[in-house]
PDB file of C-alpha atoms in Angstrom:
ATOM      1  CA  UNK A  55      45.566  19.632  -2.007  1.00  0.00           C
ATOM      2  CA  UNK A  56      46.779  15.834  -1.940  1.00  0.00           C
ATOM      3  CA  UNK A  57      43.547  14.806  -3.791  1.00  0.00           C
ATOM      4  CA  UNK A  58      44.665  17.492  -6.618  1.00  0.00           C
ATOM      5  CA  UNK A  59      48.025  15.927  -6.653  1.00  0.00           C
ATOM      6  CA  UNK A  60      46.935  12.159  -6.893  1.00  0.00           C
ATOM      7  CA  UNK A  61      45.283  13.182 -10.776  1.00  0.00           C
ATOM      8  CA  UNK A  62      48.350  13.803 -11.571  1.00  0.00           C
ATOM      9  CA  UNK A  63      49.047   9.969 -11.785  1.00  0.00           C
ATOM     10  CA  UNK A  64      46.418   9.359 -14.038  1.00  0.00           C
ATOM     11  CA  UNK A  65      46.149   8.690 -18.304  1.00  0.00           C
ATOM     12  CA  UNK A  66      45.981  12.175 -19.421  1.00  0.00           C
ATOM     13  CA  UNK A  67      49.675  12.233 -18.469  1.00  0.00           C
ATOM     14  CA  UNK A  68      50.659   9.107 -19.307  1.00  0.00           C
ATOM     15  CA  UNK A  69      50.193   7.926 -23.112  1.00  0.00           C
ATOM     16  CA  UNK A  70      53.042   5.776 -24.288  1.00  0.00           C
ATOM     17  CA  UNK A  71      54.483   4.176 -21.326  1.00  0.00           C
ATOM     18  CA  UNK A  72      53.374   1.012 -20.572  1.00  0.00           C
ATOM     19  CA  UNK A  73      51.243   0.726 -17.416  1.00  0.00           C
ATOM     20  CA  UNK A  74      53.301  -1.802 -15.738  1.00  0.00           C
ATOM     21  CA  UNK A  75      55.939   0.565 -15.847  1.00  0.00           C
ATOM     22  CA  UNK A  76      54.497   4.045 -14.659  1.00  0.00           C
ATOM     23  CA  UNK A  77      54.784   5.354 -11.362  1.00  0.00           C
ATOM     24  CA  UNK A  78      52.414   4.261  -9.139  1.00  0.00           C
ATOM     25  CA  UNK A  79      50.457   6.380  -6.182  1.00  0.00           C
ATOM     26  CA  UNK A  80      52.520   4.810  -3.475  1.00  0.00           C
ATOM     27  CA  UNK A  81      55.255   6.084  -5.174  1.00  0.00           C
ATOM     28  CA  UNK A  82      56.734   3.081  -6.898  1.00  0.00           C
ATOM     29  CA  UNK A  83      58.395   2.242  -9.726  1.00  0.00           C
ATOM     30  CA  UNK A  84      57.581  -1.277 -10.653  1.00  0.00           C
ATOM     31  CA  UNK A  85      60.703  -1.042 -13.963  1.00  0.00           C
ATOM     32  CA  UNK A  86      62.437  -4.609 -13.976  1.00  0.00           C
ATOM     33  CA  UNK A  87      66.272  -4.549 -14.522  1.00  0.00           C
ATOM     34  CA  UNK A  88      65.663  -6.046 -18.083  1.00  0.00           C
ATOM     35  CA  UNK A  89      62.883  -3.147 -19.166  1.00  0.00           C
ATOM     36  CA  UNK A  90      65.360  -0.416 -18.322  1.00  0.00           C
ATOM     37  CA  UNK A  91      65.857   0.840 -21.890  1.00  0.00           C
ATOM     38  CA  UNK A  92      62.718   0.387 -22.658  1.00  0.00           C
ATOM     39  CA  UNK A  93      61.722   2.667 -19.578  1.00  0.00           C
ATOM     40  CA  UNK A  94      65.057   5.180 -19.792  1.00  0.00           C
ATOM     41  CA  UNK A  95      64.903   5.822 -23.828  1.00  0.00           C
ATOM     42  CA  UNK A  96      61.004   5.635 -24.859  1.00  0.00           C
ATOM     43  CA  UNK A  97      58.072   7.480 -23.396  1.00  0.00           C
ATOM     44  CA  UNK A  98      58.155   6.222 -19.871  1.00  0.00           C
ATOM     45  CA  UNK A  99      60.967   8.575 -19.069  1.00  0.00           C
ATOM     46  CA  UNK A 100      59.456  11.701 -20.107  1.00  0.00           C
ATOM     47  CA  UNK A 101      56.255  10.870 -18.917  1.00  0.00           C
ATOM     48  CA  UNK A 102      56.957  10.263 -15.846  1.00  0.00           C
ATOM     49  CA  UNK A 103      59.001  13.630 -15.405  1.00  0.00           C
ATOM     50  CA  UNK A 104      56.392  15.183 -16.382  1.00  0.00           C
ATOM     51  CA  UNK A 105      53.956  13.506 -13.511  1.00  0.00           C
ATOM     52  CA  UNK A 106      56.524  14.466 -11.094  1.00  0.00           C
ATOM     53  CA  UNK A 107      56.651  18.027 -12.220  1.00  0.00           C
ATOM     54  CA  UNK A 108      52.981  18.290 -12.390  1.00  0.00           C
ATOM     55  CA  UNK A 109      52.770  16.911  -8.118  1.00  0.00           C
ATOM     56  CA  UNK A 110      55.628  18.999  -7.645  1.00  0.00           C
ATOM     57  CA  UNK A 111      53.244  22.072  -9.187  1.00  0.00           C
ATOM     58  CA  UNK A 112      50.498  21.417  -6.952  1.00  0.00           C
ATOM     59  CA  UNK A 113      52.012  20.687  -3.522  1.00  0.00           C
ATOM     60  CA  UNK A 114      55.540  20.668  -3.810  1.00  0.00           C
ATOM     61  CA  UNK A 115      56.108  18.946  -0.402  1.00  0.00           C
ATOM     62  CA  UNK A 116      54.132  15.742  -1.485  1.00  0.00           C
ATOM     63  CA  UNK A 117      55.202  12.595   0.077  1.00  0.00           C
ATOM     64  CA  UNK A 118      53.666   9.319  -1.584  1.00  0.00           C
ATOM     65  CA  UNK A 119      52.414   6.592   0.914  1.00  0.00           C
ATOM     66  CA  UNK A 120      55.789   5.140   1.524  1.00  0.00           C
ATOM     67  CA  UNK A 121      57.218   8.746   2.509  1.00  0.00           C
ATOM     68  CA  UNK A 122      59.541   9.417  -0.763  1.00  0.00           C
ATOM     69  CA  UNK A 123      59.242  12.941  -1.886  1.00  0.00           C
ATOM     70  CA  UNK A 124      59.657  13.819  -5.532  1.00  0.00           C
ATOM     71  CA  UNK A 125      62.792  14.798  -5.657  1.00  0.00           C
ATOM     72  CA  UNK A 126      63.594  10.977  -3.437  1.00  0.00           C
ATOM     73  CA  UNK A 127      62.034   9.864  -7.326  1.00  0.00           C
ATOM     74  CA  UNK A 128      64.052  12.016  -9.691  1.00  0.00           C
ATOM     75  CA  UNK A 129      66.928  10.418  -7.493  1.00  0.00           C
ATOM     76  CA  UNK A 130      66.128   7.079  -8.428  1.00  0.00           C
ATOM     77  CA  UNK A 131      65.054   7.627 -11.932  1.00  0.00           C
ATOM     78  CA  UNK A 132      68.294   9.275 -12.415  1.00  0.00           C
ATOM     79  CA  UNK A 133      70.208   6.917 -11.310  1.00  0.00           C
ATOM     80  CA  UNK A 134      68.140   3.843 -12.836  1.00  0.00           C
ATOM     81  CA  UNK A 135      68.420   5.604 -15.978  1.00  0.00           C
ATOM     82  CA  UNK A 136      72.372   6.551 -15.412  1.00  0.00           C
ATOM     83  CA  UNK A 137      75.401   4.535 -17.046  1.00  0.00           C
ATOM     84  CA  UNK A 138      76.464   3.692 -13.093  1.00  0.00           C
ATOM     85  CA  UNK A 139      76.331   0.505 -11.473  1.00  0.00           C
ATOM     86  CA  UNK A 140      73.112   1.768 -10.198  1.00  0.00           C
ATOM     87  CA  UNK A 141      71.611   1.967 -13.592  1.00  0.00           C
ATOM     88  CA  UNK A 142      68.738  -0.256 -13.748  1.00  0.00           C
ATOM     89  CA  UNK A 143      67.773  -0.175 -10.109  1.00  0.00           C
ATOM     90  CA  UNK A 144      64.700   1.866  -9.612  1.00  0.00           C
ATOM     91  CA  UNK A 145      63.890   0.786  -6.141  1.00  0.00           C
ATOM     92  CA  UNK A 146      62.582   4.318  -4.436  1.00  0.00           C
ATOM     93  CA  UNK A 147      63.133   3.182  -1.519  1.00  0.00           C
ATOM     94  CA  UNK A 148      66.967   2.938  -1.340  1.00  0.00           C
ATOM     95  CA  UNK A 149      66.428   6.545  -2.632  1.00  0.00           C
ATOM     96  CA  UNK A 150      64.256   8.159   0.370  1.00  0.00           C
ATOM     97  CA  UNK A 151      66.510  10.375   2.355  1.00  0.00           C
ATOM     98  CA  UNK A 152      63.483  10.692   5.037  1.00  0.00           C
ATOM     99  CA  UNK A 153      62.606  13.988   6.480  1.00  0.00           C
ATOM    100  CA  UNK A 154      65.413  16.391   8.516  1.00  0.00           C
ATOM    101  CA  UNK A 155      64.406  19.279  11.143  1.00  0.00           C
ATOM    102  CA  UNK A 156      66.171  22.461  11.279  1.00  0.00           C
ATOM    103  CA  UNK A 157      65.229  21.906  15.079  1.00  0.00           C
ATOM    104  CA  UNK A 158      68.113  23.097  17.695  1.00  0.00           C
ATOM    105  CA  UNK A 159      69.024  19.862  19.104  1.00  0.00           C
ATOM    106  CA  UNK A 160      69.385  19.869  22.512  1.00  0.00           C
ATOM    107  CA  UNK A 161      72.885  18.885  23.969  1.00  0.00           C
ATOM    108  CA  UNK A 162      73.568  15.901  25.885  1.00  0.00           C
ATOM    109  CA  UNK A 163      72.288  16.976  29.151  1.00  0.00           C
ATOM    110  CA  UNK A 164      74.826  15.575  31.745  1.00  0.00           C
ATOM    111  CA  UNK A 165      77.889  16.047  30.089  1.00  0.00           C
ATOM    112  CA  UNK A 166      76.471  19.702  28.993  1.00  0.00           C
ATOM    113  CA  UNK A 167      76.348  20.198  32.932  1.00  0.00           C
ATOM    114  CA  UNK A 168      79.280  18.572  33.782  1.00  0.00           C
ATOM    115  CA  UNK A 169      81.393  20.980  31.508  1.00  0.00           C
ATOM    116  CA  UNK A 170      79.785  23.587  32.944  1.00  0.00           C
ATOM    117  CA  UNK A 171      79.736  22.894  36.191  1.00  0.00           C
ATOM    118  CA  UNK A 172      83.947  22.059  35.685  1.00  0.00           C
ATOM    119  CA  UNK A 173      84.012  25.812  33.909  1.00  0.00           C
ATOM    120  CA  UNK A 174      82.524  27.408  36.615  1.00  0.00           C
ATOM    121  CA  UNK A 175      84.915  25.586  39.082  1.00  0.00           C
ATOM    122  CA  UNK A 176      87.777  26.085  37.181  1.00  0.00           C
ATOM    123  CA  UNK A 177      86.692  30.394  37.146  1.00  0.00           C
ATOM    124  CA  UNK A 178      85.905  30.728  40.535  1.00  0.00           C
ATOM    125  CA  UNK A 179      89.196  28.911  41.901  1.00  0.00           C
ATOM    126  CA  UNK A 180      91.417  31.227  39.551  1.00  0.00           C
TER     127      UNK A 180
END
């Protein structure tokens, strides 16, 4: 399924944005400070949406090679492209939120016995 993500990334998509500035397969976004309108009100922007969407369609938990997801992306395209002081900062990787478990975490073992064992003290005295 990655291999029918990857075409995604490739010139049928992309037409009027300027290869230097597309997203690349490792998930980059190689837009200087100075090419941000360029990049934010011409082609690149919608283009590049619209490679996201189109990984997103085919395995919508893809993670390019440096671990962003698409939605990590949107997040810096939206704020590269935003009126903020982040606007021209497309730099992914101050974007990647990295992955979280829904995993029970496990408590910290001594203390966890500690209180208990000072609970079950505490019961059997009274």
């Amino acid at each position: 399924m990655i291999a029918d993500a990857l075409p995604c990334l490739n010139n049928k998509i992309y037409s009027g944005c300027e290869a230097a500035y597309r997203l690349t397969q490792s998930g980059n976004l190689n837009v200087p400070p100075e090419a941000t309108d360029i990049f934010c009100n011409g082609p690149c922007l919608t283009e590049t949406r619209a490679v996201l969407s189109c990984i997103n369609n085919v395995l919508c938990d893809f993670l390019f090679y440096h671990r962003a997801t698409v939605r990590d992306i949107r997040y810096a395209i939206s704020a590269g492209c935003s009126n903020t002081n982040l606007r021209g900062n497309f730099n992914v990787a101050s974007y990647i939120e990295g992955e979280t478990s829904n995993a029970y975490i496990v408590p910290n073992l001594p203390a966890f016995y500690i209180l208990t064992l000072t609970t079950g003290l505490c019961l059997f005295i009274l």
